[in-house]
PDB file of C-alpha atoms in Angstrom:
ATOM      1  CA  MET Q 298       0.000   0.000   0.000  1.00  0.00           C
ATOM      2  CA  GLN Q 299       2.940   2.351   0.527  1.00  0.00           C
ATOM      3  CA  ASP Q 300       3.754   1.842  -3.170  1.00  0.00           C
ATOM      4  CA  VAL Q 301       0.129   2.674  -4.018  1.00  0.00           C
ATOM      5  CA  TYR Q 302       0.347   5.899  -2.000  1.00  0.00           C
ATOM      6  CA  ARG Q 303       3.689   6.834  -3.560  1.00  0.00           C
ATOM      7  CA  VAL Q 304       2.483   6.329  -7.142  1.00  0.00           C
ATOM      8  CA  THR Q 305      -0.802   8.116  -6.382  1.00  0.00           C
ATOM      9  CA  ARG Q 306       1.005  11.219  -5.111  1.00  0.00           C
ATOM     10  CA  ARG Q 307       3.452  11.126  -8.015  1.00  0.00           C
ATOM     11  CA  VAL Q 308       0.890  10.750 -10.796  1.00  0.00           C
ATOM     12  CA  ALA Q 309      -1.537  13.286  -9.297  1.00  0.00           C
ATOM     13  CA  ALA Q 310       0.757  16.153 -10.285  1.00  0.00           C
ATOM     14  CA  SER Q 311       0.523  15.180 -13.967  1.00  0.00           C
ATOM     15  CA  ASN Q 312      -2.248  15.001 -16.557  1.00  0.00           C
ATOM     16  CA  ALA Q 313      -1.514  11.370 -17.472  1.00  0.00           C
ATOM     17  CA  SER Q 314      -4.311   8.823 -17.754  1.00  0.00           C
ATOM     18  CA  VAL Q 315      -4.408   6.374 -14.857  1.00  0.00           C
ATOM     19  CA  LEU Q 316      -5.684   2.780 -14.796  1.00  0.00           C
ATOM     20  CA  ILE Q 317      -6.556   1.513 -11.313  1.00  0.00           C
ATOM     21  CA  LEU Q 318      -6.717  -2.268 -10.987  1.00  0.00           C
ATOM     22  CA  GLY Q 319      -7.977  -4.389  -8.131  1.00  0.00           C
ATOM     23  CA  GLU Q 320     -10.724  -6.655  -6.898  1.00  0.00           C
ATOM     24  CA  THR Q 321     -14.167  -5.374  -5.984  1.00  0.00           C
ATOM     25  CA  GLY Q 322     -14.151  -3.570  -2.647  1.00  0.00           C
ATOM     26  CA  VAL Q 323     -10.440  -2.693  -2.388  1.00  0.00           C
ATOM     27  CA  GLY Q 324     -11.011   1.065  -2.689  1.00  0.00           C
ATOM     28  CA  LYS Q 325     -10.375   1.958  -6.338  1.00  0.00           C
ATOM     29  CA  GLU Q 326     -12.712   4.969  -6.203  1.00  0.00           C
ATOM     30  CA  LEU Q 327     -10.905   6.290  -3.110  1.00  0.00           C
ATOM     31  CA  VAL Q 328      -7.599   6.237  -5.002  1.00  0.00           C
ATOM     32  CA  ALA Q 329      -9.222   7.983  -7.987  1.00  0.00           C
ATOM     33  CA  SER Q 330     -10.639  10.640  -5.653  1.00  0.00           C
ATOM     34  CA  ALA Q 331      -7.217  11.094  -4.032  1.00  0.00           C
ATOM     35  CA  ILE Q 332      -5.608  11.596  -7.445  1.00  0.00           C
ATOM     36  CA  HIS Q 333      -8.142  14.343  -8.171  1.00  0.00           C
ATOM     37  CA  ARG Q 334      -7.771  16.067  -4.782  1.00  0.00           C
ATOM     38  CA  LEU Q 335      -3.964  16.080  -5.014  1.00  0.00           C
ATOM     39  CA  SER Q 336      -3.914  17.359  -8.600  1.00  0.00           C
ATOM     40  CA  ARG Q 337      -3.984  20.865 -10.046  1.00  0.00           C
ATOM     41  CA  ARG Q 338      -7.550  20.061 -11.090  1.00  0.00           C
ATOM     42  CA  SER Q 339      -8.798  19.792  -7.515  1.00  0.00           C
ATOM     43  CA  GLY Q 340     -10.836  22.975  -7.952  1.00  0.00           C
ATOM     44  CA  GLY Q 341     -12.734  21.364 -10.820  1.00  0.00           C
ATOM     45  CA  PRO Q 342     -15.421  18.665 -10.745  1.00  0.00           C
ATOM     46  CA  PHE Q 343     -14.801  15.012  -9.910  1.00  0.00           C
ATOM     47  CA  VAL Q 344     -17.315  13.105 -12.040  1.00  0.00           C
ATOM     48  CA  ARG Q 345     -17.987   9.410 -11.321  1.00  0.00           C
ATOM     49  CA  VAL Q 346     -19.438   7.000 -13.878  1.00  0.00           C
ATOM     50  CA  ASN Q 347     -20.156   3.331 -13.121  1.00  0.00           C
ATOM     51  CA  CYS Q 348     -19.885   1.809 -16.592  1.00  0.00           C
ATOM     52  CA  GLY Q 349     -21.206  -1.545 -15.393  1.00  0.00           C
ATOM     53  CA  ALA Q 350     -24.492  -0.143 -14.080  1.00  0.00           C
ATOM     54  CA  LEU Q 351     -25.927   1.071 -17.403  1.00  0.00           C
ATOM     55  CA  SER Q 352     -26.800  -0.441 -20.767  1.00  0.00           C
ATOM     56  CA  GLU Q 353     -24.717   0.568 -23.792  1.00  0.00           C
ATOM     57  CA  SER Q 354     -27.242   3.132 -25.087  1.00  0.00           C
ATOM     58  CA  LEU Q 355     -27.803   4.716 -21.682  1.00  0.00           C
ATOM     59  CA  LEU Q 356     -24.079   4.786 -20.944  1.00  0.00           C
ATOM     60  CA  GLU Q 357     -23.335   6.534 -24.246  1.00  0.00           C
ATOM     61  CA  SER Q 358     -25.911   9.214 -23.443  1.00  0.00           C
ATOM     62  CA  GLU Q 359     -24.569   9.481 -19.877  1.00  0.00           C
ATOM     63  CA  LEU Q 360     -20.990   9.985 -21.073  1.00  0.00           C
ATOM     64  CA  PHE Q 361     -21.469  12.168 -24.135  1.00  0.00           C
ATOM     65  CA  GLY Q 362     -24.889  13.715 -23.570  1.00  0.00           C
ATOM     66  CA  HIS Q 363     -27.668  13.932 -26.158  1.00  0.00           C
ATOM     67  CA  VAL Q 364     -29.747  16.473 -28.040  1.00  0.00           C
ATOM     68  CA  ARG Q 365     -33.498  16.780 -28.074  1.00  0.00           C
ATOM     69  CA  GLY Q 366     -35.117  14.189 -30.322  1.00  0.00           C
ATOM     70  CA  ALA Q 367     -32.024  11.972 -30.515  1.00  0.00           C
ATOM     71  CA  PHE Q 368     -34.122   9.011 -29.352  1.00  0.00           C
ATOM     72  CA  THR Q 369     -37.476   8.262 -27.795  1.00  0.00           C
ATOM     73  CA  GLY Q 370     -37.716  10.087 -24.492  1.00  0.00           C
ATOM     74  CA  ALA Q 371     -35.044  12.672 -25.293  1.00  0.00           C
ATOM     75  CA  VAL Q 372     -37.278  15.678 -24.681  1.00  0.00           C
ATOM     76  CA  ALA Q 373     -34.456  18.128 -24.002  1.00  0.00           C
ATOM     77  CA  ASN Q 374     -30.718  18.553 -24.511  1.00  0.00           C
ATOM     78  CA  ARG Q 375     -28.596  16.858 -21.864  1.00  0.00           C
ATOM     79  CA  THR Q 376     -25.015  17.541 -20.826  1.00  0.00           C
ATOM     80  CA  GLY Q 377     -22.823  14.440 -20.693  1.00  0.00           C
ATOM     81  CA  ARG Q 378     -20.262  13.538 -18.054  1.00  0.00           C
ATOM     82  CA  PHE Q 379     -17.261  14.430 -20.242  1.00  0.00           C
ATOM     83  CA  GLU Q 380     -18.705  17.874 -20.813  1.00  0.00           C
ATOM     84  CA  ALA Q 381     -19.589  18.270 -17.127  1.00  0.00           C
ATOM     85  CA  GLY Q 382     -16.081  17.158 -16.141  1.00  0.00           C
ATOM     86  CA  HIS Q 383     -14.332  19.897 -18.147  1.00  0.00           C
ATOM     87  CA  GLY Q 384     -11.378  21.172 -16.131  1.00  0.00           C
ATOM     88  CA  GLY Q 385     -11.673  18.310 -13.649  1.00  0.00           C
ATOM     89  CA  THR Q 386     -11.492  14.520 -13.559  1.00  0.00           C
ATOM     90  CA  VAL Q 387     -13.806  11.854 -14.977  1.00  0.00           C
ATOM     91  CA  PHE Q 388     -13.608   8.500 -13.196  1.00  0.00           C
ATOM     92  CA  LEU Q 389     -14.744   5.554 -15.328  1.00  0.00           C
ATOM     93  CA  ASP Q 390     -15.356   2.644 -12.974  1.00  0.00           C
ATOM     94  CA  GLU Q 391     -15.700  -0.900 -14.360  1.00  0.00           C
ATOM     95  CA  ILE Q 392     -14.316   0.224 -17.726  1.00  0.00           C
ATOM     96  CA  ASN Q 393     -14.143  -3.460 -18.673  1.00  0.00           C
ATOM     97  CA  SER Q 394     -17.966  -3.499 -18.911  1.00  0.00           C
ATOM     98  CA  THR Q 395     -18.078  -1.180 -21.934  1.00  0.00           C
ATOM     99  CA  SER Q 396     -18.889  -2.521 -25.392  1.00  0.00           C
ATOM    100  CA  LEU Q 397     -16.359  -2.562 -28.236  1.00  0.00           C
ATOM    101  CA  THR Q 398     -18.412   0.077 -30.072  1.00  0.00           C
ATOM    102  CA  LEU Q 399     -18.340   2.464 -27.140  1.00  0.00           C
ATOM    103  CA  GLN Q 400     -14.645   1.797 -26.604  1.00  0.00           C
ATOM    104  CA  VAL Q 401     -13.923   3.326 -30.026  1.00  0.00           C
ATOM    105  CA  LYS Q 402     -15.587   6.562 -28.913  1.00  0.00           C
ATOM    106  CA  LEU Q 403     -13.773   6.517 -25.587  1.00  0.00           C
ATOM    107  CA  LEU Q 404     -10.469   6.155 -27.422  1.00  0.00           C
ATOM    108  CA  ARG Q 405     -11.234   9.290 -29.409  1.00  0.00           C
ATOM    109  CA  VAL Q 406     -11.943  11.268 -26.235  1.00  0.00           C
ATOM    110  CA  LEU Q 407      -8.651  10.092 -24.736  1.00  0.00           C
ATOM    111  CA  GLN Q 408      -6.616  10.863 -27.833  1.00  0.00           C
ATOM    112  CA  GLU Q 409      -8.296  13.908 -29.338  1.00  0.00           C
ATOM    113  CA  LYS Q 410     -10.318  15.277 -26.391  1.00  0.00           C
ATOM    114  CA  GLU Q 411     -13.270  15.467 -28.802  1.00  0.00           C
ATOM    115  CA  PHE Q 412     -16.757  13.947 -28.900  1.00  0.00           C
ATOM    116  CA  GLU Q 413     -20.285  14.520 -30.176  1.00  0.00           C
ATOM    117  CA  ARG Q 414     -23.505  14.340 -28.223  1.00  0.00           C
ATOM    118  CA  VAL Q 415     -25.838  11.517 -29.236  1.00  0.00           C
ATOM    119  CA  GLY Q 416     -27.899  12.727 -32.207  1.00  0.00           C
ATOM    120  CA  ASP Q 417     -25.706  15.794 -32.828  1.00  0.00           C
ATOM    121  CA  THR Q 418     -23.105  16.599 -35.483  1.00  0.00           C
ATOM    122  CA  ASN Q 419     -21.347  19.423 -33.635  1.00  0.00           C
ATOM    123  CA  THR Q 420     -17.982  18.447 -32.181  1.00  0.00           C
ATOM    124  CA  LEU Q 421     -17.343  19.388 -28.568  1.00  0.00           C
ATOM    125  CA  ARG Q 422     -14.031  19.468 -26.718  1.00  0.00           C
ATOM    126  CA  THR Q 423     -13.281  18.559 -23.125  1.00  0.00           C
ATOM    127  CA  ASP Q 424     -10.310  19.143 -20.880  1.00  0.00           C
ATOM    128  CA  ALA Q 425     -11.314  16.379 -18.467  1.00  0.00           C
ATOM    129  CA  ARG Q 426      -8.648  14.035 -17.154  1.00  0.00           C
ATOM    130  CA  ILE Q 427      -9.566  10.348 -17.460  1.00  0.00           C
ATOM    131  CA  VAL Q 428      -9.026   7.915 -14.593  1.00  0.00           C
ATOM    132  CA  ALA Q 429     -10.349   4.404 -15.233  1.00  0.00           C
ATOM    133  CA  ALA Q 430     -10.723   1.347 -13.028  1.00  0.00           C
ATOM    134  CA  SER Q 431     -11.265  -2.354 -13.617  1.00  0.00           C
ATOM    135  CA  ASN Q 432     -11.808  -5.351 -11.347  1.00  0.00           C
ATOM    136  CA  ARG Q 433     -10.620  -7.694 -14.112  1.00  0.00           C
ATOM    137  CA  ASP Q 434      -7.315  -8.319 -15.849  1.00  0.00           C
ATOM    138  CA  LEU Q 435      -7.767  -6.121 -18.936  1.00  0.00           C
ATOM    139  CA  MET Q 436      -4.972  -7.858 -20.846  1.00  0.00           C
ATOM    140  CA  LYS Q 437      -6.936 -11.108 -20.550  1.00  0.00           C
ATOM    141  CA  GLU Q 438      -9.984  -9.220 -21.829  1.00  0.00           C
ATOM    142  CA  VAL Q 439      -7.871  -7.994 -24.764  1.00  0.00           C
ATOM    143  CA  ARG Q 440      -6.774 -11.560 -25.580  1.00  0.00           C
ATOM    144  CA  ALA Q 441     -10.396 -12.694 -25.408  1.00  0.00           C
ATOM    145  CA  GLU Q 442     -11.262  -9.842 -27.832  1.00  0.00           C
ATOM    146  CA  ARG Q 443     -13.643  -8.262 -25.328  1.00  0.00           C
ATOM    147  CA  PHE Q 444     -11.542  -5.121 -24.907  1.00  0.00           C
ATOM    148  CA  ARG Q 445      -9.718  -3.040 -27.515  1.00  0.00           C
ATOM    149  CA  GLU Q 446      -5.945  -3.263 -27.284  1.00  0.00           C
ATOM    150  CA  ASP Q 447      -5.414   0.326 -28.440  1.00  0.00           C
ATOM    151  CA  LEU Q 448      -7.726   1.619 -25.698  1.00  0.00           C
ATOM    152  CA  TYR Q 449      -5.952  -0.556 -23.132  1.00  0.00           C
ATOM    153  CA  TRP Q 450      -2.559   0.945 -23.942  1.00  0.00           C
ATOM    154  CA  ARG Q 451      -4.023   4.469 -23.980  1.00  0.00           C
ATOM    155  CA  LEU Q 452      -5.543   3.974 -20.532  1.00  0.00           C
ATOM    156  CA  ASN Q 453      -2.571   2.113 -19.104  1.00  0.00           C
ATOM    157  CA  VAL Q 454      -0.189   5.092 -19.044  1.00  0.00           C
ATOM    158  CA  VAL Q 455       0.234   4.811 -15.271  1.00  0.00           C
ATOM    159  CA  PRO Q 456      -1.217   1.625 -13.737  1.00  0.00           C
ATOM    160  CA  ILE Q 457      -1.970   1.423 -10.015  1.00  0.00           C
ATOM    161  CA  GLU Q 458      -2.740  -2.041  -8.646  1.00  0.00           C
ATOM    162  CA  ILE Q 459      -4.417  -2.165  -5.244  1.00  0.00           C
ATOM    163  CA  PRO Q 460      -3.763  -5.448  -3.423  1.00  0.00           C
ATOM    164  CA  PRO Q 461      -6.692  -7.351  -1.881  1.00  0.00           C
ATOM    165  CA  LEU Q 462      -7.147  -7.188   1.874  1.00  0.00           C
ATOM    166  CA  ARG Q 463      -5.993 -10.793   2.354  1.00  0.00           C
ATOM    167  CA  ARG Q 464      -2.550  -9.709   1.097  1.00  0.00           C
ATOM    168  CA  ARG Q 465      -2.288  -6.857   3.607  1.00  0.00           C
ATOM    169  CA  ARG Q 466      -3.657  -8.270   6.826  1.00  0.00           C
ATOM    170  CA  ASP Q 467      -1.408  -5.982   8.896  1.00  0.00           C
ATOM    171  CA  ASP Q 468      -3.616  -3.087   7.755  1.00  0.00           C
ATOM    172  CA  ILE Q 469      -6.699  -4.580   9.422  1.00  0.00           C
ATOM    173  CA  PRO Q 470      -6.210  -3.082  12.931  1.00  0.00           C
ATOM    174  CA  ALA Q 471      -5.843   0.433  11.506  1.00  0.00           C
ATOM    175  CA  LEU Q 472      -8.865  -0.036   9.245  1.00  0.00           C
ATOM    176  CA  VAL Q 473     -10.959  -1.358  12.139  1.00  0.00           C
ATOM    177  CA  SER Q 474     -10.031   1.666  14.274  1.00  0.00           C
ATOM    178  CA  PHE Q 475     -10.923   4.051  11.459  1.00  0.00           C
ATOM    179  CA  PHE Q 476     -14.313   2.467  10.788  1.00  0.00           C
ATOM    180  CA  LEU Q 477     -15.081   2.209  14.505  1.00  0.00           C
ATOM    181  CA  GLU Q 478     -14.520   5.923  14.954  1.00  0.00           C
ATOM    182  CA  HIS Q 479     -16.623   6.730  11.902  1.00  0.00           C
ATOM    183  CA  TYR Q 480     -19.617   4.539  12.762  1.00  0.00           C
ATOM    184  CA  ASN Q 481     -19.537   5.480  16.439  1.00  0.00           C
ATOM    185  CA  GLU Q 482     -20.049   9.066  15.363  1.00  0.00           C
ATOM    186  CA  VAL Q 483     -22.708   8.214  12.764  1.00  0.00           C
ATOM    187  CA  ASN Q 484     -24.718   6.041  15.169  1.00  0.00           C
ATOM    188  CA  ASP Q 485     -24.006   8.007  18.362  1.00  0.00           C
ATOM    189  CA  ARG Q 486     -22.332   4.992  19.974  1.00  0.00           C
ATOM    190  CA  TYR Q 487     -19.161   4.525  22.038  1.00  0.00           C
ATOM    191  CA  VAL Q 488     -17.683   1.166  21.046  1.00  0.00           C
ATOM    192  CA  VAL Q 489     -13.978   1.828  21.536  1.00  0.00           C
ATOM    193  CA  HIS Q 490     -12.458  -1.268  23.087  1.00  0.00           C
ATOM    194  CA  MET Q 491     -11.396  -4.490  21.366  1.00  0.00           C
ATOM    195  CA  GLY Q 492     -12.360  -7.769  22.982  1.00  0.00           C
ATOM    196  CA  PRO Q 493      -9.966 -10.736  23.042  1.00  0.00           C
ATOM    197  CA  GLY Q 494      -9.599 -12.563  19.747  1.00  0.00           C
ATOM    198  CA  VAL Q 495     -11.331  -9.937  17.602  1.00  0.00           C
ATOM    199  CA  ILE Q 496      -8.322  -8.766  15.579  1.00  0.00           C
ATOM    200  CA  GLU Q 497      -6.963 -12.305  15.342  1.00  0.00           C
ATOM    201  CA  ALA Q 498     -10.275 -13.566  13.918  1.00  0.00           C
ATOM    202  CA  MET Q 499     -10.330 -10.759  11.361  1.00  0.00           C
ATOM    203  CA  GLN Q 500      -6.733 -11.362  10.303  1.00  0.00           C
ATOM    204  CA  ASP Q 501      -7.433 -15.077   9.840  1.00  0.00           C
ATOM    205  CA  TYR Q 502     -10.437 -14.431   7.571  1.00  0.00           C
ATOM    206  CA  HIS Q 503      -9.877 -14.379   3.780  1.00  0.00           C
ATOM    207  CA  TRP Q 504     -12.090 -11.299   3.037  1.00  0.00           C
ATOM    208  CA  PRO Q 505     -13.571 -12.044  -0.407  1.00  0.00           C
ATOM    209  CA  GLY Q 506     -15.338  -8.661  -0.272  1.00  0.00           C
ATOM    210  CA  ASN Q 507     -12.135  -6.843   0.762  1.00  0.00           C
ATOM    211  CA  VAL Q 508     -12.267  -3.507   2.610  1.00  0.00           C
ATOM    212  CA  ARG Q 509     -15.925  -2.934   1.769  1.00  0.00           C
ATOM    213  CA  GLU Q 510     -16.828  -6.190   3.498  1.00  0.00           C
ATOM    214  CA  LEU Q 511     -14.769  -5.207   6.554  1.00  0.00           C
ATOM    215  CA  GLN Q 512     -16.477  -1.817   6.621  1.00  0.00           C
ATOM    216  CA  ASN Q 513     -19.933  -3.424   6.601  1.00  0.00           C
ATOM    217  CA  TYR Q 514     -19.037  -5.828   9.412  1.00  0.00           C
ATOM    218  CA  ILE Q 515     -17.693  -3.026  11.621  1.00  0.00           C
ATOM    219  CA  GLU Q 516     -20.856  -0.980  11.081  1.00  0.00           C
ATOM    220  CA  ARG Q 517     -22.927  -4.035  12.038  1.00  0.00           C
ATOM    221  CA  ALA Q 518     -20.767  -4.621  15.122  1.00  0.00           C
ATOM    222  CA  VAL Q 519     -21.163  -1.018  16.295  1.00  0.00           C
ATOM    223  CA  VAL Q 520     -24.936  -1.237  15.939  1.00  0.00           C
ATOM    224  CA  MET Q 521     -25.235  -4.643  17.646  1.00  0.00           C
ATOM    225  CA  ALA Q 522     -22.706  -4.158  20.486  1.00  0.00           C
ATOM    226  CA  GLU Q 523     -24.358  -3.975  23.909  1.00  0.00           C
ATOM    227  CA  THR Q 524     -21.341  -2.458  25.689  1.00  0.00           C
ATOM    228  CA  ASP Q 525     -18.403  -0.233  24.787  1.00  0.00           C
ATOM    229  CA  GLU Q 526     -16.424  -3.311  23.698  1.00  0.00           C
ATOM    230  CA  LEU Q 527     -16.319  -4.918  20.265  1.00  0.00           C
ATOM    231  CA  THR Q 528     -16.429  -8.637  20.963  1.00  0.00           C
ATOM    232  CA  VAL Q 529     -16.198 -11.759  18.831  1.00  0.00           C
ATOM    233  CA  ASP Q 530     -19.911 -12.400  19.482  1.00  0.00           C
ATOM    234  CA  VAL Q 531     -20.996  -9.480  17.273  1.00  0.00           C
ATOM    235  CA  LEU Q 532     -18.846 -10.574  14.328  1.00  0.00           C
ATOM    236  CA  PRO Q 533     -20.423 -12.684  11.550  1.00  0.00           C
ATOM    237  CA  ALA Q 534     -20.038 -16.457  11.845  1.00  0.00           C
ATOM    238  CA  CYS Q 535     -18.024 -16.552   8.608  1.00  0.00           C
ATOM    239  CA  VAL Q 536     -15.338 -14.373  10.233  1.00  0.00           C
ATOM    240  CA  THR Q 537     -15.184 -16.270  13.519  1.00  0.00           C
ATOM    241  CA  GLY Q 538     -15.160 -19.668  11.807  1.00  0.00           C
ATOM    242  CA  LYS Q 539     -18.429 -20.731  13.441  1.00  0.00           C
ATOM    243  CA  GLU Q 540     -20.476 -20.746  10.248  1.00  0.00           C
ATOM    244  CA  GLU Q 541     -22.301 -24.025   9.701  1.00  0.00           C
ATOM    245  CA  PRO Q 542     -21.201 -25.761   6.480  1.00  0.00           C
ATOM    246  CA  SER Q 543     -23.703 -25.525   3.651  1.00  0.00           C
ATOM    247  CA  ASP Q 544     -25.356 -28.656   2.349  1.00  0.00           C
ATOM    248  CA  ASP Q 545     -24.143 -27.622  -1.096  1.00  0.00           C
ATOM    249  CA  VAL Q 546     -20.452 -27.590  -0.132  1.00  0.00           C
ATOM    250  CA  PRO Q 547     -18.847 -30.976  -0.843  1.00  0.00           C
ATOM    251  CA  PRO Q 548     -16.430 -32.463   1.703  1.00  0.00           C
ATOM    252  CA  ALA Q 549     -12.739 -32.494   0.888  1.00  0.00           C
ATOM    253  CA  GLY Q 550     -11.460 -35.787  -0.397  1.00  0.00           C
ATOM    254  CA  ASP Q 551     -11.803 -37.212  -3.896  1.00  0.00           C
ATOM    255  CA  PHE Q 552     -10.830 -35.167  -6.942  1.00  0.00           C
ATOM    256  CA  GLU Q 553     -14.415 -34.707  -8.169  1.00  0.00           C
ATOM    257  CA  SER Q 554     -15.508 -33.249  -4.825  1.00  0.00           C
ATOM    258  CA  MET Q 555     -12.505 -30.940  -4.631  1.00  0.00           C
ATOM    259  CA  ALA Q 556     -13.078 -29.740  -8.207  1.00  0.00           C
ATOM    260  CA  LYS Q 557     -16.713 -28.988  -7.392  1.00  0.00           C
ATOM    261  CA  GLY Q 558     -15.680 -27.078  -4.270  1.00  0.00           C
ATOM    262  CA  LEU Q 559     -13.084 -25.082  -6.214  1.00  0.00           C
ATOM    263  CA  VAL Q 560     -15.609 -24.052  -8.864  1.00  0.00           C
ATOM    264  CA  MET Q 561     -18.182 -23.106  -6.230  1.00  0.00           C
ATOM    265  CA  GLN Q 562     -15.588 -20.961  -4.468  1.00  0.00           C
ATOM    266  CA  GLY Q 563     -14.725 -19.254  -7.771  1.00  0.00           C
ATOM    267  CA  ILE Q 564     -18.372 -18.457  -8.454  1.00  0.00           C
ATOM    268  CA  SER Q 565     -18.848 -17.177  -4.906  1.00  0.00           C
ATOM    269  CA  GLU Q 566     -15.815 -14.891  -5.044  1.00  0.00           C
ATOM    270  CA  ALA Q 567     -16.811 -13.586  -8.489  1.00  0.00           C
ATOM    271  CA  GLY Q 568     -20.107 -12.326  -7.047  1.00  0.00           C
ATOM    272  CA  SER Q 569     -23.715 -12.839  -8.060  1.00  0.00           C
ATOM    273  CA  MET Q 570     -23.631 -10.066 -10.694  1.00  0.00           C
ATOM    274  CA  ALA Q 571     -20.373 -11.113 -12.365  1.00  0.00           C
ATOM    275  CA  GLU Q 572     -20.322 -11.960 -16.065  1.00  0.00           C
ATOM    276  CA  ASN Q 573     -18.130 -14.431 -17.974  1.00  0.00           C
ATOM    277  CA  VAL Q 574     -17.704 -16.546 -14.840  1.00  0.00           C
ATOM    278  CA  HIS Q 575     -17.047 -19.636 -16.966  1.00  0.00           C
ATOM    279  CA  SER Q 576     -14.078 -18.189 -18.830  1.00  0.00           C
ATOM    280  CA  THR Q 577     -12.630 -16.607 -15.676  1.00  0.00           C
ATOM    281  CA  ILE Q 578     -12.617 -19.873 -13.705  1.00  0.00           C
ATOM    282  CA  VAL Q 579     -11.575 -22.093 -16.618  1.00  0.00           C
ATOM    283  CA  GLU Q 580      -8.686 -19.796 -17.571  1.00  0.00           C
ATOM    284  CA  GLN Q 581      -7.321 -19.761 -14.028  1.00  0.00           C
ATOM    285  CA  ILE Q 582      -7.502 -23.551 -13.724  1.00  0.00           C
ATOM    286  CA  GLU Q 583      -6.036 -24.105 -17.198  1.00  0.00           C
ATOM    287  CA  ARG Q 584      -3.140 -21.767 -16.460  1.00  0.00           C
ATOM    288  CA  GLU Q 585      -2.289 -23.660 -13.282  1.00  0.00           C
ATOM    289  CA  VAL Q 586      -2.515 -27.060 -15.026  1.00  0.00           C
ATOM    290  CA  ILE Q 587      -0.155 -25.926 -17.791  1.00  0.00           C
ATOM    291  CA  ALA Q 588       2.246 -24.371 -15.277  1.00  0.00           C
ATOM    292  CA  GLN Q 589       2.441 -27.543 -13.188  1.00  0.00           C
ATOM    293  CA  VAL Q 590       2.873 -29.837 -16.195  1.00  0.00           C
ATOM    294  CA  LEU Q 591       5.643 -27.579 -17.528  1.00  0.00           C
ATOM    295  CA  ILE Q 592       7.438 -27.856 -14.195  1.00  0.00           C
ATOM    296  CA  ALA Q 593       7.051 -31.638 -14.216  1.00  0.00           C
ATOM    297  CA  CYS Q 594       8.455 -31.761 -17.771  1.00  0.00           C
ATOM    298  CA  GLY Q 595      11.426 -29.553 -16.960  1.00  0.00           C
ATOM    299  CA  GLY Q 596      10.034 -26.692 -19.015  1.00  0.00           C
ATOM    300  CA  VAL Q 597      10.215 -28.639 -22.299  1.00  0.00           C
ATOM    301  CA  GLN Q 598       7.126 -27.712 -24.315  1.00  0.00           C
ATOM    302  CA  THR Q 599       7.198 -30.800 -26.546  1.00  0.00           C
ATOM    303  CA  LYS Q 600       6.971 -33.123 -23.544  1.00  0.00           C
ATOM    304  CA  ALA Q 601       4.349 -30.943 -21.868  1.00  0.00           C
ATOM    305  CA  ALA Q 602       2.181 -30.876 -25.007  1.00  0.00           C
ATOM    306  CA  SER Q 603       2.321 -34.666 -25.216  1.00  0.00           C
ATOM    307  CA  ARG Q 604       1.369 -35.074 -21.583  1.00  0.00           C
ATOM    308  CA  LEU Q 605      -1.444 -32.538 -21.836  1.00  0.00           C
ATOM    309  CA  GLY Q 606      -2.712 -34.148 -25.014  1.00  0.00           C
ATOM    310  CA  ILE Q 607      -2.767 -30.952 -27.042  1.00  0.00           C
ATOM    311  CA  ASN Q 608      -0.989 -29.656 -30.143  1.00  0.00           C
ATOM    312  CA  ARG Q 609       2.442 -28.156 -29.465  1.00  0.00           C
ATOM    313  CA  ASN Q 610       1.579 -24.922 -31.313  1.00  0.00           C
ATOM    314  CA  THR Q 611      -1.586 -24.599 -29.246  1.00  0.00           C
ATOM    315  CA  LEU Q 612       0.430 -25.071 -26.076  1.00  0.00           C
ATOM    316  CA  HIS Q 613       3.004 -22.516 -27.206  1.00  0.00           C
ATOM    317  CA  LYS Q 614       0.242 -19.924 -27.741  1.00  0.00           C
ATOM    318  CA  LYS Q 615      -1.317 -20.637 -24.341  1.00  0.00           C
ATOM    319  CA  ILE Q 616       2.085 -20.327 -22.648  1.00  0.00           C
ATOM    320  CA  LYS Q 617       2.541 -16.949 -24.289  1.00  0.00           C
ATOM    321  CA  ASP Q 618      -1.002 -15.806 -23.407  1.00  0.00           C
ATOM    322  CA  TYR Q 619      -0.638 -16.822 -19.779  1.00  0.00           C
ATOM    323  CA  GLY Q 620       2.861 -15.393 -19.418  1.00  0.00           C
ATOM    324  CA  LEU Q 621       4.428 -18.754 -18.529  1.00  0.00           C
ATOM    325  CA  GLY Q 622       7.986 -19.883 -19.259  1.00  0.00           C
ATOM    326  CA  GLY Q 623       9.153 -23.087 -20.915  1.00  0.00           C
ATOM    327  CA  ASP Q 624      11.913 -24.212 -23.256  1.00  0.00           C
ATOM    328  CA  GLU Q 625      11.243 -24.708 -26.942  1.00  0.00           C
TER     329      GLU Q 625
END
């Protein structure tokens, strides 16, 4: 996180495009907001757009605006987010959710600072700085032809990757203290002491929802606490390890059961609203299988291809796509 802070402060002083990467709930919007506040554009607007929350047609109108009569329901001219963000920063969250058609128009805004409102022929200019965020590996999206490579490289001038909470468990005590103070004030409570085992339980939990999940649990604990002490009893059963196993979760043991459990975990961590779950899980498993077989074959691709039962050229392409090593 110190690297994240250092890069954030450094890039804020420039006008470069920034691509923030990280899982859902790690705080990508907070970093984007910090970039804006620390920049010379801090006096201008900070405009947020959740690209994953709108359909393609609505998102286009939201970003570029529209003129009266452009489509059914367009009863008046509307200013788009790029126009509203002139002189400030436009934050495009979940940029990976945009269609290939819309990505062409976004590329033009990034390169030329020009766009047209929907239904209009007049070209408008904007001086908005673009900060984008994605909870997926955009290079994988490029390889799958779901994201334009030219837009990826235009966005990826300065990448900032925020690690998930499970990779920075030492931050948990400070985060808990911060959220306790905040929700004590919001709810007029005075929960200031930590009961035995609370921090240990939180640091042992894997946090699939990252900081946002931690924030929600602390708010719940403040509301439910009966004294001025945050105890293990007010934490969710999943955090304390007391959650009853679901009937749908297979026991560990045979390969089929473990495979089923692994897939179920992948679907759970992806979230109920996630798309392309199949390709995400399959690609991760396939990458690991190829990596392990390569190790077993001493990195020799010919042997690995034979053991995997696939064509050597196919294996070579997959090794390149997944960024794996291996001798010719």
